Tab-separated table of C-alpha atoms in Angstrom:
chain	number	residue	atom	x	y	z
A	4	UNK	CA	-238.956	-55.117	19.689
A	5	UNK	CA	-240.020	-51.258	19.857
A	6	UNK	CA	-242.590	-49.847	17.922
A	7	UNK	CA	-244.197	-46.395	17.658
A	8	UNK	CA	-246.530	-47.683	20.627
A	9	UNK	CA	-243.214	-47.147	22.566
A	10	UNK	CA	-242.799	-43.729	20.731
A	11	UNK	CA	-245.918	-42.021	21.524
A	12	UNK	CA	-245.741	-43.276	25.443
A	13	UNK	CA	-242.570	-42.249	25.629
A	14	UNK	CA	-242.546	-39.050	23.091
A	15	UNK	CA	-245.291	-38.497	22.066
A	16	UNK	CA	-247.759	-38.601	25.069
A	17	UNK	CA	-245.293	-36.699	27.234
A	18	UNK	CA	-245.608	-33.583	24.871
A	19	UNK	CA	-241.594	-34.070	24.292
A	20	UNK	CA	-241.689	-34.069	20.718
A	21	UNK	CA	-239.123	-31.931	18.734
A	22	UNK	CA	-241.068	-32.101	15.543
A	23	UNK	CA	-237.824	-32.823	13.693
A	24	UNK	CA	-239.334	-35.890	11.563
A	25	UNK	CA	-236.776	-37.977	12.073
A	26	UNK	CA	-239.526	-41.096	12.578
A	27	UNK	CA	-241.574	-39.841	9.849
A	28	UNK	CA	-238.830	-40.301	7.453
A	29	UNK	CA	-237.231	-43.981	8.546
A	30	UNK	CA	-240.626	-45.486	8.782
A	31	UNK	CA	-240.878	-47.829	6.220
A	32	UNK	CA	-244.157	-48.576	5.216
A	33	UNK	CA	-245.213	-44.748	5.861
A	34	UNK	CA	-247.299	-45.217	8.605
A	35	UNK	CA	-246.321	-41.616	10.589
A	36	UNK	CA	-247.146	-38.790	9.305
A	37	UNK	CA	-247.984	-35.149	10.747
A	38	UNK	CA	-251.518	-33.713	11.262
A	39	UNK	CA	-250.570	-30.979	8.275
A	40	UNK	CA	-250.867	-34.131	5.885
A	41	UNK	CA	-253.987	-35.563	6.984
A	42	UNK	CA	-256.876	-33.501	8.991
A	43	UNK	CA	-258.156	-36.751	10.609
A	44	UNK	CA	-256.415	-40.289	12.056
A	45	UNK	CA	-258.003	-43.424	11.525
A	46	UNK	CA	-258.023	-45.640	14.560
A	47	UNK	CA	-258.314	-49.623	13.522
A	48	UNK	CA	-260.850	-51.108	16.274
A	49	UNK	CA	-260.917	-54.784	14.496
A	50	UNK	CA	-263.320	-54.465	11.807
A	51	UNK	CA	-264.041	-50.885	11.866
A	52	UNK	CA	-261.680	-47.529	11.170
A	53	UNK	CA	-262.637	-44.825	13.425
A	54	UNK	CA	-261.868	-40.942	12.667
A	55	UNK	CA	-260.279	-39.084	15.020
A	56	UNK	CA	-259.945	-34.980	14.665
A	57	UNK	CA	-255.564	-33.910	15.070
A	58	UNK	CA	-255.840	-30.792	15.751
A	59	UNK	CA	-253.832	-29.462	18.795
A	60	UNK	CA	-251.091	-31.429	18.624
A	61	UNK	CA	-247.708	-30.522	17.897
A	62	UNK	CA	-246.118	-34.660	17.153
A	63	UNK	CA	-246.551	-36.823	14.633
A	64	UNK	CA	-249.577	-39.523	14.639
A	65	UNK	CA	-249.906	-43.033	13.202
A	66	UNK	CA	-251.864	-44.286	10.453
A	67	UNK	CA	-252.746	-47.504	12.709
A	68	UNK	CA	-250.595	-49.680	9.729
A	69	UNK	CA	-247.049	-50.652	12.196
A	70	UNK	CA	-246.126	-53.818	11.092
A	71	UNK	CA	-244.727	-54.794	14.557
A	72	UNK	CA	-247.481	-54.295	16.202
A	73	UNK	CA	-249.869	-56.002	13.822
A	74	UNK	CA	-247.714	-58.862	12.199
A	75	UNK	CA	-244.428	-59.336	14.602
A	76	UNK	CA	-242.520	-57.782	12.254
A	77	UNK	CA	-238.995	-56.984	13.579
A	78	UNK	CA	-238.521	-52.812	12.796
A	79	UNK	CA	-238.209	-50.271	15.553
A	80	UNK	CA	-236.597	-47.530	12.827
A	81	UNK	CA	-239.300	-44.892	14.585
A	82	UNK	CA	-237.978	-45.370	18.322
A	83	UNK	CA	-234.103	-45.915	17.574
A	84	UNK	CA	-233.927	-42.850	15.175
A	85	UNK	CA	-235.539	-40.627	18.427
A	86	UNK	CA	-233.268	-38.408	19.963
A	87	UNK	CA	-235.762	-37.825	23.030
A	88	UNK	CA	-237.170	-41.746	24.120
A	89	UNK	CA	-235.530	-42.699	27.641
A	90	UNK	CA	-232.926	-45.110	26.003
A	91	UNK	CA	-231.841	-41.966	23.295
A	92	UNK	CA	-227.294	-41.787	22.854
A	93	UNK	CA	-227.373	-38.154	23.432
A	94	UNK	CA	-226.627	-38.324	27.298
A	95	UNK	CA	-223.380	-39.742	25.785
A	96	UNK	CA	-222.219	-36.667	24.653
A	97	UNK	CA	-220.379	-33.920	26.329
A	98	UNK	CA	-222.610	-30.830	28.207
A	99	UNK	CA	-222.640	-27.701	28.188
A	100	UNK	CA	-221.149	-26.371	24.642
A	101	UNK	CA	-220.366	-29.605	23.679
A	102	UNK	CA	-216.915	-30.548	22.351
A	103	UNK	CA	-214.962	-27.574	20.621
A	104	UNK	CA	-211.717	-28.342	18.547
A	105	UNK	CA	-211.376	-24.727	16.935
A	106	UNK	CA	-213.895	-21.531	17.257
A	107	UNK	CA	-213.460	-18.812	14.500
A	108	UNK	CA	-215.343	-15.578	13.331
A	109	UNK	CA	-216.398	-16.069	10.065
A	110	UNK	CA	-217.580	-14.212	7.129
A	111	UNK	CA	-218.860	-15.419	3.529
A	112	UNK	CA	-216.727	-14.097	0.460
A	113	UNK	CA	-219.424	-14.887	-1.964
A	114	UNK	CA	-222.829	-12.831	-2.115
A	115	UNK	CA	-225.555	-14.137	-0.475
A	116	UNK	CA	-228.662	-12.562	-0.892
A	117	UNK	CA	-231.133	-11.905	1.828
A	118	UNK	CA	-228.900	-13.974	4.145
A	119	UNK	CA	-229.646	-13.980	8.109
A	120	UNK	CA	-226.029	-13.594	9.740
A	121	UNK	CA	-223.156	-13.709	7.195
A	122	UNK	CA	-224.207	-15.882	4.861
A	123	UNK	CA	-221.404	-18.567	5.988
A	124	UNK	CA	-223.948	-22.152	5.903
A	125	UNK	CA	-224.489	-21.229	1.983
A	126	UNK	CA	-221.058	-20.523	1.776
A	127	UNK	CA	-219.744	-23.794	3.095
A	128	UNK	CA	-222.512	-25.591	1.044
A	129	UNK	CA	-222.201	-23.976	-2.058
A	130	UNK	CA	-218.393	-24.732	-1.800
A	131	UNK	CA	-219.247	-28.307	-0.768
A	132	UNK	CA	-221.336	-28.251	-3.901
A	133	UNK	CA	-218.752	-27.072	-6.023
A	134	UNK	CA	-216.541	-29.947	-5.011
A	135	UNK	CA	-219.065	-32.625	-5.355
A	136	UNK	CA	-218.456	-33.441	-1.306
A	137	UNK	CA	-222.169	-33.565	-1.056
A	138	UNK	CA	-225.044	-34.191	-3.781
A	139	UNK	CA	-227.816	-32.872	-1.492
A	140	UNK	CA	-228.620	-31.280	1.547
A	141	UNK	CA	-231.567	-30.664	3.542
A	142	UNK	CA	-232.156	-27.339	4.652
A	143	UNK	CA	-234.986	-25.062	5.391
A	144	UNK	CA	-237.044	-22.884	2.529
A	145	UNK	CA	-239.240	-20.012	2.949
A	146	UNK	CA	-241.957	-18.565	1.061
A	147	UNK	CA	-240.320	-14.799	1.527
A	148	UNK	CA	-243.973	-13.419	1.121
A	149	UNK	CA	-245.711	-15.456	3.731
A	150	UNK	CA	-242.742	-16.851	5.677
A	151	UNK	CA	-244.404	-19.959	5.678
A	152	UNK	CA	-241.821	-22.557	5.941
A	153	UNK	CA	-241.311	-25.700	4.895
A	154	UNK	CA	-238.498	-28.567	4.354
A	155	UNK	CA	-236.467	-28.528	1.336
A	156	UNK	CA	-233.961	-31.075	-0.341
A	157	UNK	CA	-231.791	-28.929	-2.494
A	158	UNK	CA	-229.254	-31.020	-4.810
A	159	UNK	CA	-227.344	-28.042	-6.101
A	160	UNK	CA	-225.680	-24.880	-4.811
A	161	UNK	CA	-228.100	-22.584	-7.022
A	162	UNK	CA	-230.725	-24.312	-4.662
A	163	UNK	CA	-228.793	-23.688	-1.545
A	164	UNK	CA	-228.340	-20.392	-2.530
A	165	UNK	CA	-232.040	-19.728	-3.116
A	166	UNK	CA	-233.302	-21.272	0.448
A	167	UNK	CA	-230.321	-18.405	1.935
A	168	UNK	CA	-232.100	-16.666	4.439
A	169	UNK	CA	-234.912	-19.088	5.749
A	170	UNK	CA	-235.504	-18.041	9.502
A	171	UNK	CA	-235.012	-21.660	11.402
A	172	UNK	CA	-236.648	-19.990	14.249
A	173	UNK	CA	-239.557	-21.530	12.729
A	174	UNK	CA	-241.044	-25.022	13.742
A	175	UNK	CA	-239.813	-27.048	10.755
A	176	UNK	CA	-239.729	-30.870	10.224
A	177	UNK	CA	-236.730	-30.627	8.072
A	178	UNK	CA	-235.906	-34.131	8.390
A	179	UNK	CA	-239.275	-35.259	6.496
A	180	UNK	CA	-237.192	-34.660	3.143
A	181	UNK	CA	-234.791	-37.123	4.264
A	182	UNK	CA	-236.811	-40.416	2.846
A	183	UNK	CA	-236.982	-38.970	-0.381
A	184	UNK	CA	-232.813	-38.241	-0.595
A	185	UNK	CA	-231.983	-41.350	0.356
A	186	UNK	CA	-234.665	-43.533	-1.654
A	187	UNK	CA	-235.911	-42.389	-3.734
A	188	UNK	CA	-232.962	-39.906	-4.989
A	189	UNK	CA	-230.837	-42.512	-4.047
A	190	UNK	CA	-227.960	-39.539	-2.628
A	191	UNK	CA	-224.936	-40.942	-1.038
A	192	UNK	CA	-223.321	-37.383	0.263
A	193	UNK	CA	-226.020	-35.762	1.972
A	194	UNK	CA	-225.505	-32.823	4.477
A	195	UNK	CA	-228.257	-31.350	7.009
A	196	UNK	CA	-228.614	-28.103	8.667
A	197	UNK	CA	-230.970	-27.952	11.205
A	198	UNK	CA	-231.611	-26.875	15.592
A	199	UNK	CA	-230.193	-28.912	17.950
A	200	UNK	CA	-232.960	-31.422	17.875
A	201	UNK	CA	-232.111	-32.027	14.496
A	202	UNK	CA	-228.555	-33.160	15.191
A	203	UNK	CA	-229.680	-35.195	18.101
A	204	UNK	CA	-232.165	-36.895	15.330
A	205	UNK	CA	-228.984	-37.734	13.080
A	206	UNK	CA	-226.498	-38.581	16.013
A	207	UNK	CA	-229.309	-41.057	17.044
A	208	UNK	CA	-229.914	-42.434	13.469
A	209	UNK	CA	-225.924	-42.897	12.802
A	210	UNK	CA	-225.610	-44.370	16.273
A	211	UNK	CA	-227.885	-47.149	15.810
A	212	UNK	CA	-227.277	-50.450	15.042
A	213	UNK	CA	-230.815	-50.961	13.398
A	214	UNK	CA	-230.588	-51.925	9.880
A	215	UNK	CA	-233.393	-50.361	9.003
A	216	UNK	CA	-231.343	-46.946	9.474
A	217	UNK	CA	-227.959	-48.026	8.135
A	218	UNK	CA	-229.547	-46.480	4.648
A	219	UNK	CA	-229.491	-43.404	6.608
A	220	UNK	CA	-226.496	-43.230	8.450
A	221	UNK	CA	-224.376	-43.898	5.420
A	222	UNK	CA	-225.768	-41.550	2.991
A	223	UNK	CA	-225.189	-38.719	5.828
A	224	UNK	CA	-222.118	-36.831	5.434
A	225	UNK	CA	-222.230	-33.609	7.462
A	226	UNK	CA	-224.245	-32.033	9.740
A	227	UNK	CA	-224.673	-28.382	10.640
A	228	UNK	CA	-226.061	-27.117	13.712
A	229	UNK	CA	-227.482	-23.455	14.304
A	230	UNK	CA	-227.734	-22.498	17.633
A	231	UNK	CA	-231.195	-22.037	18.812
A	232	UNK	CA	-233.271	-20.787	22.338
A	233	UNK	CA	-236.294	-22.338	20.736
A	234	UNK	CA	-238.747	-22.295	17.671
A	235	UNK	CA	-242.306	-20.751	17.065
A	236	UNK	CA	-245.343	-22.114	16.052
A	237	UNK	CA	-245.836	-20.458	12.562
A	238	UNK	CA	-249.395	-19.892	12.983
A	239	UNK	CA	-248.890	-18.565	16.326
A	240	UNK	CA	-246.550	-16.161	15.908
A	241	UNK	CA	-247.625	-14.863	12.701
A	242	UNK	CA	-250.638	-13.739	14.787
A	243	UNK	CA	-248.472	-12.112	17.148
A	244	UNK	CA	-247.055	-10.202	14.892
A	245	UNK	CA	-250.414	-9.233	12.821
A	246	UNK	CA	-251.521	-7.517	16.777
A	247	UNK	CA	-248.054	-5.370	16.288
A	248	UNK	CA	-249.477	-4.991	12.706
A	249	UNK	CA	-246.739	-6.736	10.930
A	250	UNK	CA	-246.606	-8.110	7.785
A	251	UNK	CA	-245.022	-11.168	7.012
A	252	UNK	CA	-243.596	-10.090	3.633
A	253	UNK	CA	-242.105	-6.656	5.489
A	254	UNK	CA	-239.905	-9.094	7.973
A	255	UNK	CA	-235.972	-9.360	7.345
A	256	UNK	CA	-234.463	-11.394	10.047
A	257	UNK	CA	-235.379	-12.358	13.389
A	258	UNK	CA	-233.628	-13.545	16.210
A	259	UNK	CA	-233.264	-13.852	19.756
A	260	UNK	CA	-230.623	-11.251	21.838
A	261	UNK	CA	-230.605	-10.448	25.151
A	262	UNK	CA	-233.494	-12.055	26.139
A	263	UNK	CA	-235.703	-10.813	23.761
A	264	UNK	CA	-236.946	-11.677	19.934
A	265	UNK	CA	-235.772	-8.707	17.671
A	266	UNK	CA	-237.877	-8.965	14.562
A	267	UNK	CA	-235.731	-6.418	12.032
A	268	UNK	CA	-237.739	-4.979	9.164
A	269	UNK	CA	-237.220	-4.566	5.232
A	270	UNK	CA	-237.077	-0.560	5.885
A	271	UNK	CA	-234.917	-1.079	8.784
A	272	UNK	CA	-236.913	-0.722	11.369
A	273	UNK	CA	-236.552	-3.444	14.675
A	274	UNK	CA	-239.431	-4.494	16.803
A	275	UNK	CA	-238.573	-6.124	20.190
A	276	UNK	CA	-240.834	-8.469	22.006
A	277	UNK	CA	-240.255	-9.523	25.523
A	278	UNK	CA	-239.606	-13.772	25.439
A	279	UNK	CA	-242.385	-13.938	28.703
A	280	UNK	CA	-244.938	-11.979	26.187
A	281	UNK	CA	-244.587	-14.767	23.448
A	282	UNK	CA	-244.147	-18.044	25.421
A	283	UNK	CA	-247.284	-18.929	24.491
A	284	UNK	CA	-245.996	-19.324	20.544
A	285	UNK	CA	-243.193	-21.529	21.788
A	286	UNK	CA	-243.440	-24.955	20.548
A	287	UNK	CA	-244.213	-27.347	23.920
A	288	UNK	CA	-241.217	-29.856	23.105
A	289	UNK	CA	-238.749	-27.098	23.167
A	290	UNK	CA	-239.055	-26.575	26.636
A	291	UNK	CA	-237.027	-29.546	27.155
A	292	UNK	CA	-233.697	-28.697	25.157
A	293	UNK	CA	-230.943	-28.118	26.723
A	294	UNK	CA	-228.592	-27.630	24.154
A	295	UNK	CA	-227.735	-24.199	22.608
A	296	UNK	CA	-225.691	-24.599	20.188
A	297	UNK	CA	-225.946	-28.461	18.959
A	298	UNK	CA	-223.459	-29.965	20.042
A	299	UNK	CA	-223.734	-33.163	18.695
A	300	UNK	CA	-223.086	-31.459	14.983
A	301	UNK	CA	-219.887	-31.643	12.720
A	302	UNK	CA	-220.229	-27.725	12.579
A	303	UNK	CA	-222.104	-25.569	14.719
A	304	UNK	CA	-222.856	-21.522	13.602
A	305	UNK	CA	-224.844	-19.174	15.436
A	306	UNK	CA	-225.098	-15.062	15.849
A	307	UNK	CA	-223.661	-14.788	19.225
A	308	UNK	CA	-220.658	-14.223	19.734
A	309	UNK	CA	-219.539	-12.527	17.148
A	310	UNK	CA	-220.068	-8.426	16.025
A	311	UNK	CA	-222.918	-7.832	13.674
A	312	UNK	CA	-222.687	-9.149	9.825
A	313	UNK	CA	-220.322	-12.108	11.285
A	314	UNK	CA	-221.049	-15.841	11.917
A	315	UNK	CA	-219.368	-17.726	15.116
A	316	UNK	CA	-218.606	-21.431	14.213
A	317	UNK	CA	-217.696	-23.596	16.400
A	318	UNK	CA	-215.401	-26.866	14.607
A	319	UNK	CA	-216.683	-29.807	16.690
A	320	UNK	CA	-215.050	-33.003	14.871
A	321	UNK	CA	-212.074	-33.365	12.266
A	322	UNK	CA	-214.901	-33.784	9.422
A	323	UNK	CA	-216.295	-30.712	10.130
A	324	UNK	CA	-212.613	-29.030	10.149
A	325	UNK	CA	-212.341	-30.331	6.684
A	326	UNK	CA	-215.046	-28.618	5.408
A	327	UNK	CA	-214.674	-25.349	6.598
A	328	UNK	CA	-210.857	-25.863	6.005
A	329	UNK	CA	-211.525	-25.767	2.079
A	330	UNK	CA	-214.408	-23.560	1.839
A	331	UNK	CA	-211.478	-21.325	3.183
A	332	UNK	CA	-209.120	-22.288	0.629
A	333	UNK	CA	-211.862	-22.129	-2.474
A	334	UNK	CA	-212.343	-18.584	-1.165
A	335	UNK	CA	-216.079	-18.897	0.205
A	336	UNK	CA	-215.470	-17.937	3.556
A	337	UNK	CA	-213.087	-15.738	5.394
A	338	UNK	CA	-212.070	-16.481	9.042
A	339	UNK	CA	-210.879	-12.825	10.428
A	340	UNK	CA	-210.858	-13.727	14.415
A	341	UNK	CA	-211.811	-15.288	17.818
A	342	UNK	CA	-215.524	-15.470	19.392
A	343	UNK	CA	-216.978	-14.587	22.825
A	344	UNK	CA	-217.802	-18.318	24.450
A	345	UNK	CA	-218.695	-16.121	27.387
A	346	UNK	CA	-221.410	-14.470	25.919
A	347	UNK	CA	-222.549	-18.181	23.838
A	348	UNK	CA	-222.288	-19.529	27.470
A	349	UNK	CA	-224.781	-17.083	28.918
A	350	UNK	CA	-227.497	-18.073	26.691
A	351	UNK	CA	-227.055	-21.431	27.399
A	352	UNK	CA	-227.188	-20.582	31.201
A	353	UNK	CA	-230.613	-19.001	30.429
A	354	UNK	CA	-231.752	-21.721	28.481
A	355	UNK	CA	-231.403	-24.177	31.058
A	356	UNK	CA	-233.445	-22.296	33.175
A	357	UNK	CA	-236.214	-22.449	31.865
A	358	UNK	CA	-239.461	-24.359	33.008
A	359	UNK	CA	-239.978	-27.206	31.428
A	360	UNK	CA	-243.131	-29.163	30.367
């Protein structure tokens, strides 16, 4: 039987972490955690606990309490819900984009406030919402004055519509919240918007044949990818941009184009930063990803592809049709046109290339 003894070897110790939480939340006696919970570790030598400092490391540690690896318990929920251990499903799926059934340019028909490109996630949420297809979902909230971010369970579409916005270019665990949907909310239609690793986490967990997970995998109903190059440490980059003397609270969007991070401004200002200058804010276990656009997602949207104020999506299984099929209907979204795969295609390419860790 895996444990998290397999996990860190594997994961953990190889600095191939996505940070996605995904073993956080399925452990069931709690003993994972991140070092933002806890400032020290307690290592169980026999007798005696020993404290160990966290810092400096971007994956998750253990409180020394695995019940496999003390009592022969029969678990494994940490490795089998990991998207990145050497016996992970996702080789299973198809490359480059990924399976594509439709591709549309899409806009939201409601008014989003302070959304990042198009507002069309909220839209298809708050529709969802509407409809009672889902009764949470986990998504991404920012404190606008800081841009601190953190993961959010919101369980109705005034919620979704306040988290609009959120900048998942940020480091987020966002699948921490998932635990407290599923037990102790006891949700049954859940839906999750996250990276690519993200995905990966939820294709792994509703792949498995651990029982431990089947809570999981049953309460999940949709999943929504956002295409991503990678995420910053927030610390890390909030520095960077303090040396460009930047405020946090005067930010509006950011996002990667062309090769570069475009940070756009409240007053409308843009500030461009070459992708070589900040590598050094990149989170290590990004550097392993492959995968663009998340293609192991009902739904995948993303800014490329599509002309300014738009969102491509890119319809990936029949479920995911369904959705965006009635948010169209309900009036929450219009579809007005095709999308560029050759310019999605391109970041991919660039993607790929670069060194990993």
């Amino acid at each position: 039987m895996k444990s998290y003894l397999n996990l860190k070897e594997e994961v953990w110790d190889r600095n191939i972490c996505s940070g996605c939480g995904a073993c956080v939340s399925v452990c069931p006696v709690d003993n994972i955690y991140f070092k933002e919970e806890s400032p020290v570790k307690f290592v169980c030598d026999e007798c005696a606990c020993i404290i160990e400092p966290v810092e400096g490391i971007e994956h998750p540690v253990s409180a020394e309490f695995c019940k496999t690896t003390l009592y022969d318990v029969r678990c494994g929920a940490c490795y089998d819900a990991c998207p990145r251990t050497e016996k992970a499903r996702i080789s299973d799926t198809e490359p480059g984009l990924g399976r594509i059934l439709k591709k549309y340019r899409v806009k939201a028909k409601i008014d989003v406030k302070n959304a990042q490109n198009g507002g069309v996630v909220t839209a298809i949420l708050t529709n969802a919402f509407e409809e009672g297809l889902i009764d949470g979902a986990l998504v991404m909230k920012e404190d606008k004055w800081t841009l601190e971010p953190e993961p959010y369970l919101a369980t109705s579409k005034e919620e979704v519509i306040e988290s609009a916005g959120s900048k998942y270019s940020w480091n987020v665990p966002i699948l921490k919240t998932l635990k407290d949907a599923v037990m102790n909310k006891k949700l049954r239609r859940i839906a999750v918007v996250g990276t690519p690793c993200v995905m990966d986490a939820i294709y792994q967990i509703m792949s498995s044949n651990n029982d431990l997970l089947r809570p999981f995998k049953n309460a999940i109903r949709l999943k929504i990818g956002l295409f991503c190059f990678e995420t910053y440490d927030y610390d890390k980059m909030i520095k960077i941009l303090e040396e460009r003397n930047i405020n946090p609270w005067t930010v509006r969007k950011m996002e990667i184009v062309r090769g570069e991070l475009r940070v756009t401004l409240i007053n409308g200002d843009t500030v461009r930063f070459s992708l070589k200058d900040i590598e050094h804010a990149v989170r290590v276990g990004c550097k392993v990803c492959r995968d663009f656009t998340g293609v192991t997602a009902d739904i995948s949207v993303g800014n490329v592809g599509t002309p300014l104020g738009y969102s491509t999506v890119l319809v990936r299984t029949p479920w995911g049709e369904g959705f965006i099929d009635r948010a169209y209907r309900n009036g929450y979204i219009s579809i007005e046109g095709d999308v560029n795969l050759d310019a999605i295609r391109k970041l991919l390419e660039l993607k790929k290339k670069r060194k990993t860790v």
